[in-house]
Tab-separated table of N, CA and C in Angstrom:
chain	number	residue	atom	x	y	z
A	1	UNK	N	-166.030	-27.030	-61.028
A	1	UNK	CA	-165.604	-27.657	-62.249
A	1	UNK	C	-164.221	-27.176	-62.681
A	2	UNK	N	-163.486	-26.535	-61.836
A	2	UNK	CA	-162.151	-26.057	-62.150
A	2	UNK	C	-161.168	-27.230	-62.199
A	3	UNK	N	-161.425	-28.269	-61.456
A	3	UNK	CA	-160.494	-29.394	-61.403
A	3	UNK	C	-160.546	-30.277	-62.644
A	4	UNK	N	-161.649	-30.253	-63.395
A	4	UNK	CA	-161.762	-31.122	-64.567
A	4	UNK	C	-160.731	-30.796	-65.644
A	5	UNK	N	-160.567	-29.522	-66.092
A	5	UNK	CA	-159.545	-29.235	-67.098
A	5	UNK	C	-158.128	-29.505	-66.568
A	6	UNK	N	-157.938	-29.276	-65.278
A	6	UNK	CA	-156.626	-29.512	-64.699
A	6	UNK	C	-156.272	-30.993	-64.720
A	7	UNK	N	-157.227	-31.856	-64.442
A	7	UNK	CA	-156.959	-33.288	-64.457
A	7	UNK	C	-156.785	-33.797	-65.888
A	8	UNK	N	-157.493	-33.223	-66.851
A	8	UNK	CA	-157.313	-33.597	-68.246
A	8	UNK	C	-155.909	-33.211	-68.699
A	9	UNK	N	-155.446	-32.074	-68.272
A	9	UNK	CA	-154.094	-31.628	-68.609
A	9	UNK	C	-153.065	-32.583	-68.002
A	10	UNK	N	-153.278	-33.008	-66.780
A	10	UNK	CA	-152.360	-33.955	-66.136
A	10	UNK	C	-152.338	-35.284	-66.886
A	11	UNK	N	-153.534	-35.752	-67.284
A	11	UNK	CA	-153.591	-37.007	-68.035
A	11	UNK	C	-152.864	-36.886	-69.367
A	12	UNK	N	-153.017	-35.773	-70.042
A	12	UNK	CA	-152.339	-35.604	-71.336
A	12	UNK	C	-150.824	-35.558	-71.148
A	13	UNK	N	-150.350	-34.893	-70.099
A	13	UNK	CA	-148.907	-34.887	-69.811
A	13	UNK	C	-148.416	-36.288	-69.470
A	14	UNK	N	-149.192	-37.023	-68.724
A	14	UNK	CA	-148.805	-38.381	-68.348
A	14	UNK	C	-148.744	-39.287	-69.577
A	15	UNK	N	-149.695	-39.139	-70.483
A	15	UNK	CA	-149.699	-39.962	-71.693
A	15	UNK	C	-148.498	-39.625	-72.571
A	16	UNK	N	-148.193	-38.342	-72.728
A	16	UNK	CA	-147.030	-37.936	-73.522
A	16	UNK	C	-145.745	-38.464	-72.879
A	17	UNK	N	-145.637	-38.358	-71.574
A	17	UNK	CA	-144.450	-38.860	-70.876
A	17	UNK	C	-144.319	-40.377	-71.041
A	18	UNK	N	-145.433	-41.084	-70.960
A	18	UNK	CA	-145.418	-42.532	-71.136
A	18	UNK	C	-145.004	-42.915	-72.553
A	19	UNK	N	-145.478	-42.172	-73.544
A	19	UNK	CA	-145.099	-42.445	-74.928
A	19	UNK	C	-143.613	-42.182	-75.146
A	20	UNK	N	-143.087	-41.108	-74.586
A	20	UNK	CA	-141.660	-40.820	-74.720
A	20	UNK	C	-140.813	-41.891	-74.033
A	21	UNK	N	-141.229	-42.322	-72.875
A	21	UNK	CA	-140.515	-43.362	-72.154
A	21	UNK	C	-140.531	-44.671	-72.948
A	22	UNK	N	-141.668	-45.012	-73.522
A	22	UNK	CA	-141.770	-46.223	-74.333
A	22	UNK	C	-140.863	-46.144	-75.559
A	23	UNK	N	-140.842	-44.999	-76.207
A	23	UNK	CA	-139.983	-44.822	-77.376
A	23	UNK	C	-138.510	-44.942	-76.992
A	24	UNK	N	-138.132	-44.370	-75.867
A	24	UNK	CA	-136.740	-44.464	-75.414
A	24	UNK	C	-136.359	-45.906	-75.100
A	25	UNK	N	-137.250	-46.658	-74.496
A	25	UNK	CA	-136.971	-48.065	-74.179
A	25	UNK	C	-136.827	-48.875	-75.461
A	26	UNK	N	-137.684	-48.640	-76.442
A	26	UNK	CA	-137.590	-49.355	-77.718
A	26	UNK	C	-136.280	-49.047	-78.432
A	27	UNK	N	-135.885	-47.801	-78.444
A	27	UNK	CA	-134.626	-47.414	-79.086
A	27	UNK	C	-133.448	-48.043	-78.355
A	28	UNK	N	-133.487	-48.033	-77.033
A	28	UNK	CA	-132.399	-48.609	-76.241
A	28	UNK	C	-132.265	-50.105	-76.505
A	29	UNK	N	-133.377	-50.826	-76.547
A	29	UNK	CA	-133.299	-52.270	-76.800
A	29	UNK	C	-132.814	-52.560	-78.217
A	30	UNK	N	-133.185	-51.718	-79.178
A	30	UNK	CA	-132.705	-51.914	-80.542
A	30	UNK	C	-131.201	-51.695	-80.626
A	31	UNK	N	-130.693	-50.736	-79.887
A	31	UNK	CA	-129.260	-50.472	-79.901
A	31	UNK	C	-128.476	-51.523	-79.135
A	32	UNK	N	-129.067	-52.118	-78.141
A	32	UNK	CA	-128.371	-53.121	-77.338
A	32	UNK	C	-128.218	-54.445	-78.074
A	33	UNK	N	-129.089	-54.736	-79.005
A	33	UNK	CA	-129.042	-56.014	-79.725
A	33	UNK	C	-128.258	-55.828	-81.016
A	34	UNK	N	-126.953	-55.699	-80.885
A	34	UNK	CA	-126.087	-55.527	-82.037
A	34	UNK	C	-125.292	-56.793	-82.276
A	35	UNK	N	-125.605	-57.478	-83.339
A	35	UNK	CA	-124.828	-58.649	-83.703
A	35	UNK	C	-123.492	-58.209	-84.270
A	36	UNK	N	-122.537	-59.094	-84.158
A	36	UNK	CA	-121.211	-58.824	-84.678
A	36	UNK	C	-120.782	-60.022	-85.518
A	37	UNK	N	-120.095	-59.769	-86.616
A	37	UNK	CA	-119.689	-60.828	-87.524
A	37	UNK	C	-118.202	-60.723	-87.823
A	38	UNK	N	-117.504	-61.847	-87.684
A	38	UNK	CA	-116.107	-61.938	-88.109
A	38	UNK	C	-116.069	-62.638	-89.456
A	39	UNK	N	-115.228	-62.137	-90.335
A	39	UNK	CA	-115.034	-62.750	-91.645
A	39	UNK	C	-113.598	-63.255	-91.726
A	40	UNK	N	-113.443	-64.524	-92.079
A	40	UNK	CA	-112.119	-65.113	-92.244
A	40	UNK	C	-111.950	-65.451	-93.711
A	41	UNK	N	-110.913	-64.888	-94.328
A	41	UNK	CA	-110.651	-65.165	-95.743
A	41	UNK	C	-109.166	-65.433	-95.925
A	42	UNK	N	-108.830	-66.284	-96.891
A	42	UNK	CA	-107.411	-66.558	-97.147
A	42	UNK	C	-106.746	-65.358	-97.813
A	43	UNK	N	-105.445	-65.190	-97.538
A	43	UNK	CA	-104.698	-64.087	-98.127
A	43	UNK	C	-104.483	-64.336	-99.618
A	44	UNK	N	-104.084	-65.544	-99.961
A	44	UNK	CA	-103.796	-65.845	-101.364
A	44	UNK	C	-105.037	-66.425	-102.050
A	45	UNK	N	-105.185	-66.037	-103.303
A	45	UNK	CA	-106.324	-66.522	-104.077
A	45	UNK	C	-106.154	-68.011	-104.361
A	46	UNK	N	-107.227	-68.746	-104.282
A	46	UNK	CA	-107.194	-70.180	-104.538
A	46	UNK	C	-107.007	-71.013	-103.278
A	47	UNK	N	-106.594	-70.390	-102.180
A	47	UNK	CA	-106.463	-71.119	-100.916
A	47	UNK	C	-107.852	-71.328	-100.326
A	48	UNK	N	-107.992	-72.369	-99.539
A	48	UNK	CA	-109.306	-72.664	-98.978
A	48	UNK	C	-109.487	-71.992	-97.624
A	49	UNK	N	-110.740	-71.763	-97.282
A	49	UNK	CA	-111.053	-71.200	-95.963
A	49	UNK	C	-110.880	-72.304	-94.927
A	50	UNK	N	-110.628	-71.936	-93.675
A	50	UNK	CA	-110.470	-72.976	-92.654
A	50	UNK	C	-111.782	-73.727	-92.422
A	51	UNK	N	-111.655	-74.911	-91.905
A	51	UNK	CA	-112.805	-75.759	-91.625
A	51	UNK	C	-113.611	-75.167	-90.467
A	52	UNK	N	-114.934	-75.166	-90.606
A	52	UNK	CA	-115.796	-74.630	-89.557
A	52	UNK	C	-115.679	-75.395	-88.256
A	53	UNK	N	-115.461	-76.717	-88.343
A	53	UNK	CA	-115.302	-77.521	-87.133
A	53	UNK	C	-114.023	-77.138	-86.396
A	54	UNK	N	-112.975	-76.853	-87.141
A	54	UNK	CA	-111.713	-76.402	-86.547
A	54	UNK	C	-111.920	-75.094	-85.786
A	55	UNK	N	-112.637	-74.168	-86.382
A	55	UNK	CA	-112.937	-72.878	-85.743
A	55	UNK	C	-113.803	-73.108	-84.511
A	56	UNK	N	-114.850	-73.918	-84.654
A	56	UNK	CA	-115.738	-74.215	-83.526
A	56	UNK	C	-114.954	-74.784	-82.351
A	57	UNK	N	-114.032	-75.713	-82.633
A	57	UNK	CA	-113.244	-76.346	-81.579
A	57	UNK	C	-112.429	-75.312	-80.800
A	58	UNK	N	-111.760	-74.406	-81.492
A	58	UNK	CA	-110.922	-73.410	-80.816
A	58	UNK	C	-111.762	-72.394	-80.042
A	59	UNK	N	-112.891	-71.995	-80.582
A	59	UNK	CA	-113.748	-71.042	-79.865
A	59	UNK	C	-114.361	-71.705	-78.632
A	60	UNK	N	-114.826	-72.943	-78.781
A	60	UNK	CA	-115.432	-73.655	-77.666
A	60	UNK	C	-114.416	-73.944	-76.569
A	61	UNK	N	-113.192	-74.280	-76.953
A	61	UNK	CA	-112.145	-74.561	-75.968
A	61	UNK	C	-111.800	-73.330	-75.134
A	62	UNK	N	-112.047	-72.138	-75.699
A	62	UNK	CA	-111.769	-70.893	-74.976
A	62	UNK	C	-113.029	-70.273	-74.380
A	63	UNK	N	-114.139	-70.988	-74.416
A	63	UNK	CA	-115.376	-70.517	-73.793
A	63	UNK	C	-116.057	-69.380	-74.527
A	64	UNK	N	-115.831	-69.269	-75.816
A	64	UNK	CA	-116.443	-68.190	-76.607
A	64	UNK	C	-117.656	-68.753	-77.332
A	65	UNK	N	-118.812	-68.174	-77.056
A	65	UNK	CA	-120.068	-68.598	-77.674
A	65	UNK	C	-120.284	-67.828	-78.978
A	66	UNK	N	-120.845	-68.501	-79.958
A	66	UNK	CA	-121.162	-67.874	-81.237
A	66	UNK	C	-122.539	-68.337	-81.684
A	67	UNK	N	-123.118	-67.608	-82.617
A	67	UNK	CA	-124.451	-67.951	-83.116
A	67	UNK	C	-124.382	-68.899	-84.297
A	68	UNK	N	-123.460	-68.637	-85.236
A	68	UNK	CA	-123.371	-69.487	-86.423
A	68	UNK	C	-122.018	-69.345	-87.092
A	69	UNK	N	-121.654	-70.384	-87.839
A	69	UNK	CA	-120.473	-70.371	-88.698
A	69	UNK	C	-120.961	-70.764	-90.086
A	70	UNK	N	-120.764	-69.864	-91.060
A	70	UNK	CA	-121.313	-70.075	-92.396
A	70	UNK	C	-120.259	-69.796	-93.462
A	71	UNK	N	-119.970	-70.752	-94.337
A	71	UNK	CA	-119.101	-70.449	-95.481
A	71	UNK	C	-119.898	-69.725	-96.558
A	72	UNK	N	-119.272	-68.685	-97.140
A	72	UNK	CA	-119.970	-67.914	-98.178
A	72	UNK	C	-118.940	-67.278	-99.106
A	73	UNK	N	-118.891	-67.722	-100.352
A	73	UNK	CA	-118.025	-67.138	-101.383
A	73	UNK	C	-116.574	-66.987	-100.916
A	74	UNK	N	-115.911	-68.059	-100.585
A	74	UNK	CA	-114.505	-68.069	-100.148
A	74	UNK	C	-114.264	-67.244	-98.886
A	75	UNK	N	-115.289	-67.097	-98.070
A	75	UNK	CA	-115.185	-66.404	-96.779
A	75	UNK	C	-115.935	-67.241	-95.756
A	76	UNK	N	-115.396	-67.327	-94.563
A	76	UNK	CA	-116.082	-68.003	-93.468
A	76	UNK	C	-116.620	-66.926	-92.534
A	77	UNK	N	-117.943	-66.865	-92.370
A	77	UNK	CA	-118.590	-65.846	-91.542
A	77	UNK	C	-118.984	-66.459	-90.208
A	78	UNK	N	-118.596	-65.784	-89.123
A	78	UNK	CA	-118.933	-66.244	-87.778
A	78	UNK	C	-119.729	-65.133	-87.112
A	79	UNK	N	-120.963	-65.426	-86.715
A	79	UNK	CA	-121.837	-64.430	-86.084
A	79	UNK	C	-121.819	-64.593	-84.575
A	80	UNK	N	-121.778	-63.446	-83.878
A	80	UNK	CA	-121.761	-63.391	-82.423
A	80	UNK	C	-122.888	-62.485	-81.942
A	81	UNK	N	-123.248	-62.638	-80.672
A	81	UNK	CA	-124.275	-61.786	-80.074
A	81	UNK	C	-123.768	-60.385	-79.772
A	82	UNK	N	-122.459	-60.241	-79.532
A	82	UNK	CA	-121.936	-58.928	-79.149
A	82	UNK	C	-120.559	-58.709	-79.758
A	83	UNK	N	-120.143	-57.468	-79.753
A	83	UNK	CA	-118.817	-57.136	-80.267
A	83	UNK	C	-117.722	-57.614	-79.312
A	84	UNK	N	-118.037	-57.749	-78.023
A	84	UNK	CA	-117.046	-58.259	-77.066
A	84	UNK	C	-116.712	-59.716	-77.384
A	85	UNK	N	-117.717	-60.503	-77.745
A	85	UNK	CA	-117.469	-61.899	-78.110
A	85	UNK	C	-116.643	-61.989	-79.388
A	86	UNK	N	-116.936	-61.146	-80.366
A	86	UNK	CA	-116.175	-61.198	-81.618
A	86	UNK	C	-114.740	-60.734	-81.413
A	87	UNK	N	-114.520	-59.760	-80.519
A	87	UNK	CA	-113.160	-59.314	-80.230
A	87	UNK	C	-112.362	-60.424	-79.548
A	88	UNK	N	-112.987	-61.127	-78.616
A	88	UNK	CA	-112.313	-62.248	-77.946
A	88	UNK	C	-112.028	-63.369	-78.946
A	89	UNK	N	-112.963	-63.623	-79.852
A	89	UNK	CA	-112.766	-64.657	-80.863
A	89	UNK	C	-111.633	-64.292	-81.813
A	90	UNK	N	-111.530	-63.016	-82.150
A	90	UNK	CA	-110.453	-62.575	-83.041
A	90	UNK	C	-109.098	-62.835	-82.406
A	91	UNK	N	-108.979	-62.561	-81.111
A	91	UNK	CA	-107.712	-62.812	-80.405
A	91	UNK	C	-107.375	-64.305	-80.436
A	92	UNK	N	-108.367	-65.137	-80.150
A	92	UNK	CA	-108.147	-66.594	-80.138
A	92	UNK	C	-107.789	-67.096	-81.531
A	93	UNK	N	-108.509	-66.635	-82.550
A	93	UNK	CA	-108.263	-67.122	-83.903
A	93	UNK	C	-106.956	-66.589	-84.476
A	94	UNK	N	-106.552	-65.394	-84.085
A	94	UNK	CA	-105.237	-64.887	-84.501
A	94	UNK	C	-104.127	-65.790	-83.976
A	95	UNK	N	-104.317	-66.320	-82.771
A	95	UNK	CA	-103.339	-67.225	-82.163
A	95	UNK	C	-103.370	-68.611	-82.778
A	96	UNK	N	-104.570	-69.122	-83.060
A	96	UNK	CA	-104.703	-70.533	-83.423
A	96	UNK	C	-104.666	-70.818	-84.925
A	97	UNK	N	-105.082	-69.882	-85.749
A	97	UNK	CA	-105.055	-70.120	-87.197
A	97	UNK	C	-103.637	-69.935	-87.730
A	98	UNK	N	-103.240	-70.733	-88.706
A	98	UNK	CA	-101.925	-70.522	-89.312
A	98	UNK	C	-101.912	-69.207	-90.094
A	99	UNK	N	-100.719	-68.719	-90.369
A	99	UNK	CA	-100.601	-67.483	-91.157
A	99	UNK	C	-101.201	-67.723	-92.533
A	100	UNK	N	-101.696	-66.680	-93.133
A	100	UNK	CA	-102.297	-66.809	-94.447
A	100	UNK	C	-103.788	-66.551	-94.447
A	101	UNK	N	-104.313	-66.125	-93.303
A	101	UNK	CA	-105.736	-65.807	-93.218
A	101	UNK	C	-105.918	-64.396	-92.684
A	102	UNK	N	-106.903	-63.715	-93.213
A	102	UNK	CA	-107.278	-62.385	-92.732
A	102	UNK	C	-108.543	-62.549	-91.898
A	103	UNK	N	-108.497	-62.068	-90.663
A	103	UNK	CA	-109.649	-62.126	-89.765
A	103	UNK	C	-110.067	-60.687	-89.503
A	104	UNK	N	-111.246	-60.328	-89.959
A	104	UNK	CA	-111.688	-58.936	-89.854
A	104	UNK	C	-113.148	-58.876	-89.433
A	105	UNK	N	-113.479	-57.797	-88.755
A	105	UNK	CA	-114.871	-57.535	-88.377
A	105	UNK	C	-115.620	-57.100	-89.616
A	106	UNK	N	-116.756	-57.727	-89.844
A	106	UNK	CA	-117.578	-57.380	-90.999
A	106	UNK	C	-118.771	-56.584	-90.525
A	107	UNK	N	-119.069	-55.511	-91.232
A	107	UNK	CA	-120.228	-54.700	-90.898
A	107	UNK	C	-121.481	-55.499	-91.171
A	108	UNK	N	-122.409	-55.494	-90.218
A	108	UNK	CA	-123.664	-56.203	-90.385
A	108	UNK	C	-124.672	-55.253	-91.009
A	109	UNK	N	-124.957	-55.472	-92.282
A	109	UNK	CA	-125.856	-54.586	-93.023
A	109	UNK	C	-127.296	-55.061	-92.983
A	110	UNK	N	-127.552	-56.184	-92.332
A	110	UNK	CA	-128.917	-56.714	-92.347
A	110	UNK	C	-129.880	-55.798	-91.605
A	111	UNK	N	-129.436	-55.202	-90.488
A	111	UNK	CA	-130.318	-54.301	-89.750
A	111	UNK	C	-130.546	-53.018	-90.534
A	112	UNK	N	-129.495	-52.497	-91.169
A	112	UNK	CA	-129.638	-51.296	-91.988
A	112	UNK	C	-130.563	-51.585	-93.160
A	113	UNK	N	-130.395	-52.737	-93.774
A	113	UNK	CA	-131.244	-53.094	-94.915
A	113	UNK	C	-132.698	-53.230	-94.496
A	114	UNK	N	-132.942	-53.751	-93.301
A	114	UNK	CA	-134.325	-53.888	-92.831
A	114	UNK	C	-134.969	-52.513	-92.653
A	115	UNK	N	-134.233	-51.565	-92.096
A	115	UNK	CA	-134.786	-50.215	-91.931
A	115	UNK	C	-135.036	-49.566	-93.282
A	116	UNK	N	-134.104	-49.733	-94.227
A	116	UNK	CA	-134.282	-49.132	-95.541
A	116	UNK	C	-135.458	-49.757	-96.279
A	117	UNK	N	-135.659	-51.049	-96.103
A	117	UNK	CA	-136.801	-51.705	-96.739
A	117	UNK	C	-138.105	-51.141	-96.208
A	118	UNK	N	-138.160	-50.904	-94.910
A	118	UNK	CA	-139.377	-50.324	-94.338
A	118	UNK	C	-139.614	-48.912	-94.856
A	119	UNK	N	-138.538	-48.146	-95.011
A	119	UNK	CA	-138.683	-46.766	-95.471
A	119	UNK	C	-139.009	-46.687	-96.972
A	120	UNK	N	-138.592	-47.674	-97.736
A	120	UNK	CA	-138.790	-47.657	-99.176
A	120	UNK	C	-140.071	-48.330	-99.630
A	121	UNK	N	-140.952	-48.620	-98.736
A	121	UNK	CA	-142.183	-49.320	-99.103
A	121	UNK	C	-142.957	-48.491	-100.120
A	122	UNK	N	-143.297	-49.075	-101.255
A	122	UNK	CA	-143.954	-48.365	-102.349
A	122	UNK	C	-145.318	-47.829	-101.994
A	123	UNK	N	-146.017	-48.458	-101.065
A	123	UNK	CA	-147.365	-48.026	-100.754
A	123	UNK	C	-147.388	-46.700	-100.002
A	124	UNK	N	-146.269	-46.260	-99.466
A	124	UNK	CA	-146.224	-45.016	-98.708
A	124	UNK	C	-145.580	-43.859	-99.477
A	125	UNK	N	-145.309	-44.035	-100.739
A	125	UNK	CA	-144.685	-42.969	-101.517
A	125	UNK	C	-145.717	-41.929	-101.931
A	126	UNK	N	-145.242	-40.709	-101.976
A	126	UNK	CA	-146.101	-39.609	-102.429
A	126	UNK	C	-145.604	-39.142	-103.790
A	127	UNK	N	-146.521	-38.634	-104.612
A	127	UNK	CA	-146.121	-38.023	-105.860
A	127	UNK	C	-146.163	-38.859	-107.046
């Protein structure tokens, strides 16, 4: 009966290793799925944002894929799957848009907000 505790120990090590591997894979996939957002806003107040169709045409003509183009409070937001796509789009839009627009990378706070919402759940508070 000497082999029984030894095999239980092996199983426990294997389960711990499997759990660590699973956690690492989940963290890696969460880090790999980083959306990127470009914000286009006019330099002068009262000027209008560029037309979304105009932006779509220039991005499509250069083979740059995007997820969405959304106007929001005098800003045009363009969402991409990766930061490489948004960097390529910034280069294209810097060339094609007339002067008078600011094109900047916008921090995507939706993922941070989702984590904070999970952590702030009232049912898990102590005290």
